[in-house]
């Protein structure tokens, strides 16, 4: 059990420190999904901030 816990901890820490960047196509897809979700917001600044936040939350930024 301790070995499993140690292995899991190492895997989580490795994933957290990974600096892999998503592919551009994935970023484009995420941006399109986020933009579609916030299309109802008429203020461009607010909509852009929400889209950027959405992309960041999904790991595309």
Short mmCIF file of N, CA and C in Angstrom, two decimals:
data_model
loop_
_atom_site.label_atom_id
_atom_site.label_comp_id
_atom_site.label_asym_id
_atom_site.label_seq_id
_atom_site.Cartn_x
_atom_site.Cartn_y
_atom_site.Cartn_z
N UNK A 1 0.83 -1.19 0.00
CA UNK A 1 0.00 0.00 0.00
C UNK A 1 0.88 1.26 0.00
N UNK A 2 1.95 1.25 0.80
CA UNK A 2 2.84 2.41 0.85
C UNK A 2 3.52 2.63 -0.50
N UNK A 3 3.87 1.54 -1.16
CA UNK A 3 4.51 1.65 -2.46
C UNK A 3 3.55 2.28 -3.48
N UNK A 4 2.30 1.85 -3.45
CA UNK A 4 1.29 2.42 -4.34
C UNK A 4 1.11 3.90 -4.08
N UNK A 5 1.06 4.27 -2.81
CA UNK A 5 0.90 5.68 -2.43
C UNK A 5 2.09 6.51 -2.90
N UNK A 6 3.28 5.98 -2.73
CA UNK A 6 4.49 6.69 -3.17
C UNK A 6 4.49 6.85 -4.69
N UNK A 7 4.14 5.79 -5.39
CA UNK A 7 4.09 5.85 -6.85
C UNK A 7 3.06 6.86 -7.33
N UNK A 8 1.88 6.85 -6.73
CA UNK A 8 0.82 7.79 -7.09
C UNK A 8 1.25 9.22 -6.82
N UNK A 9 1.90 9.46 -5.70
CA UNK A 9 2.37 10.80 -5.37
C UNK A 9 3.39 11.29 -6.40
N UNK A 10 4.29 10.42 -6.79
CA UNK A 10 5.30 10.79 -7.79
C UNK A 10 4.63 11.11 -9.12
N UNK A 11 3.65 10.32 -9.51
CA UNK A 11 2.95 10.56 -10.78
C UNK A 11 2.21 11.89 -10.76
N UNK A 12 1.57 12.21 -9.65
CA UNK A 12 0.85 13.48 -9.54
C UNK A 12 1.81 14.65 -9.59
N UNK A 13 2.91 14.56 -8.86
CA UNK A 13 3.89 15.64 -8.86
C UNK A 13 4.52 15.81 -10.23
N UNK A 14 4.76 14.72 -10.92
CA UNK A 14 5.32 14.80 -12.27
C UNK A 14 4.34 15.49 -13.20
N UNK A 15 3.07 15.16 -13.10
CA UNK A 15 2.05 15.78 -13.95
C UNK A 15 1.93 17.27 -13.65
N UNK A 16 2.04 17.63 -12.39
CA UNK A 16 1.90 19.04 -12.01
C UNK A 16 3.08 19.88 -12.49
N UNK A 17 4.24 19.29 -12.59
CA UNK A 17 5.41 20.05 -13.00
C UNK A 17 5.68 19.95 -14.50
N UNK A 18 4.84 19.21 -15.19
CA UNK A 18 5.02 19.06 -16.63
C UNK A 18 4.79 20.39 -17.32
N UNK A 19 5.62 20.69 -18.30
CA UNK A 19 5.45 21.94 -19.03
C UNK A 19 5.02 21.67 -20.47
N UNK A 20 4.26 20.60 -20.65
CA UNK A 20 3.73 20.29 -21.98
C UNK A 20 2.74 21.37 -22.39
N UNK A 21 2.83 21.79 -23.62
CA UNK A 21 1.92 22.81 -24.14
C UNK A 21 0.94 22.12 -25.06
N UNK A 22 -0.36 22.39 -24.90
CA UNK A 22 -1.33 21.76 -25.79
C UNK A 22 -1.08 22.15 -27.25
N UNK A 23 -1.44 21.28 -28.15
CA UNK A 23 -1.29 21.57 -29.57
C UNK A 23 -2.16 22.75 -29.95
N UNK A 24 -1.74 23.47 -30.98
CA UNK A 24 -2.48 24.65 -31.42
C UNK A 24 -3.91 24.28 -31.81
N UNK A 25 -4.11 23.10 -32.44
CA UNK A 25 -5.46 22.71 -32.84
C UNK A 25 -6.35 22.53 -31.62
N UNK A 26 -5.78 22.00 -30.53
CA UNK A 26 -6.56 21.85 -29.30
C UNK A 26 -6.93 23.22 -28.74
N UNK A 27 -6.00 24.15 -28.80
CA UNK A 27 -6.28 25.51 -28.32
C UNK A 27 -7.40 26.14 -29.13
N UNK A 28 -7.35 25.94 -30.42
CA UNK A 28 -8.37 26.51 -31.31
C UNK A 28 -9.73 25.92 -31.00
N UNK A 29 -9.77 24.60 -30.78
CA UNK A 29 -11.03 23.94 -30.45
C UNK A 29 -11.58 24.44 -29.12
N UNK A 30 -10.72 24.55 -28.13
CA UNK A 30 -11.15 25.03 -26.82
C UNK A 30 -11.63 26.47 -26.92
N UNK A 31 -10.90 27.29 -27.66
CA UNK A 31 -11.30 28.69 -27.82
C UNK A 31 -12.67 28.77 -28.48
N UNK A 32 -12.91 27.95 -29.49
CA UNK A 32 -14.20 27.95 -30.18
C UNK A 32 -15.33 27.53 -29.23
N UNK A 33 -15.07 26.50 -28.41
CA UNK A 33 -16.08 26.05 -27.46
C UNK A 33 -16.38 27.13 -26.42
N UNK A 34 -15.33 27.76 -25.92
CA UNK A 34 -15.51 28.81 -24.91
C UNK A 34 -16.23 30.01 -25.51
N UNK A 35 -15.87 30.39 -26.73
CA UNK A 35 -16.51 31.52 -27.39
C UNK A 35 -17.99 31.24 -27.63
N UNK A 36 -18.28 30.02 -28.00
CA UNK A 36 -19.68 29.62 -28.22
C UNK A 36 -20.47 29.71 -26.92
N UNK A 37 -19.83 29.30 -25.83
CA UNK A 37 -20.49 29.31 -24.53
C UNK A 37 -20.81 30.73 -24.05
N UNK A 38 -19.91 31.67 -24.35
CA UNK A 38 -20.09 33.05 -23.88
C UNK A 38 -20.56 34.00 -24.99
N UNK A 39 -21.12 33.47 -26.04
CA UNK A 39 -21.57 34.30 -27.17
C UNK A 39 -22.68 35.28 -26.78
N UNK A 40 -23.41 34.98 -25.72
CA UNK A 40 -24.53 35.83 -25.31
C UNK A 40 -24.09 37.13 -24.64
N UNK A 41 -22.82 37.24 -24.26
CA UNK A 41 -22.32 38.45 -23.60
C UNK A 41 -22.00 39.49 -24.67
N UNK A 42 -22.66 40.65 -24.60
CA UNK A 42 -22.50 41.66 -25.65
C UNK A 42 -21.25 42.52 -25.49
N UNK A 43 -20.79 42.72 -24.27
CA UNK A 43 -19.59 43.53 -24.04
C UNK A 43 -18.35 42.74 -24.44
N UNK A 44 -17.61 43.25 -25.43
CA UNK A 44 -16.46 42.53 -25.96
C UNK A 44 -15.37 42.28 -24.92
N UNK A 45 -15.12 43.27 -24.05
CA UNK A 45 -14.09 43.13 -23.03
C UNK A 45 -14.46 42.02 -22.04
N UNK A 46 -15.70 42.04 -21.57
CA UNK A 46 -16.16 41.01 -20.63
C UNK A 46 -16.13 39.63 -21.27
N UNK A 47 -16.62 39.55 -22.51
CA UNK A 47 -16.65 38.27 -23.21
C UNK A 47 -15.23 37.74 -23.41
N UNK A 48 -14.30 38.61 -23.81
CA UNK A 48 -12.91 38.20 -24.00
C UNK A 48 -12.27 37.70 -22.72
N UNK A 49 -12.57 38.37 -21.61
CA UNK A 49 -12.04 37.95 -20.31
C UNK A 49 -12.58 36.59 -19.91
N UNK A 50 -13.87 36.38 -20.16
CA UNK A 50 -14.50 35.09 -19.82
C UNK A 50 -13.92 33.97 -20.68
N UNK A 51 -13.73 34.25 -21.97
CA UNK A 51 -13.18 33.25 -22.87
C UNK A 51 -11.76 32.89 -22.45
N UNK A 52 -10.96 33.89 -22.13
CA UNK A 52 -9.58 33.65 -21.70
C UNK A 52 -9.56 32.82 -20.41
N UNK A 53 -10.42 33.15 -19.48
CA UNK A 53 -10.52 32.41 -18.22
C UNK A 53 -10.95 30.96 -18.48
N UNK A 54 -11.92 30.80 -19.36
CA UNK A 54 -12.40 29.47 -19.73
C UNK A 54 -11.27 28.63 -20.33
N UNK A 55 -10.51 29.23 -21.22
CA UNK A 55 -9.39 28.53 -21.85
C UNK A 55 -8.33 28.16 -20.83
N UNK A 56 -8.05 29.07 -19.91
CA UNK A 56 -7.06 28.81 -18.86
C UNK A 56 -7.53 27.64 -17.98
N UNK A 57 -8.81 27.63 -17.63
CA UNK A 57 -9.36 26.56 -16.80
C UNK A 57 -9.30 25.21 -17.49
N UNK A 58 -9.37 25.22 -18.80
CA UNK A 58 -9.32 23.96 -19.56
C UNK A 58 -7.90 23.58 -19.96
N UNK A 59 -6.93 24.38 -19.55
CA UNK A 59 -5.53 24.05 -19.80
C UNK A 59 -5.03 24.40 -21.18
N UNK A 60 -5.74 25.29 -21.87
CA UNK A 60 -5.32 25.65 -23.23
C UNK A 60 -4.45 26.90 -23.25
N UNK A 61 -4.23 27.52 -22.11
CA UNK A 61 -3.34 28.70 -22.04
C UNK A 61 -2.23 28.43 -21.07
#
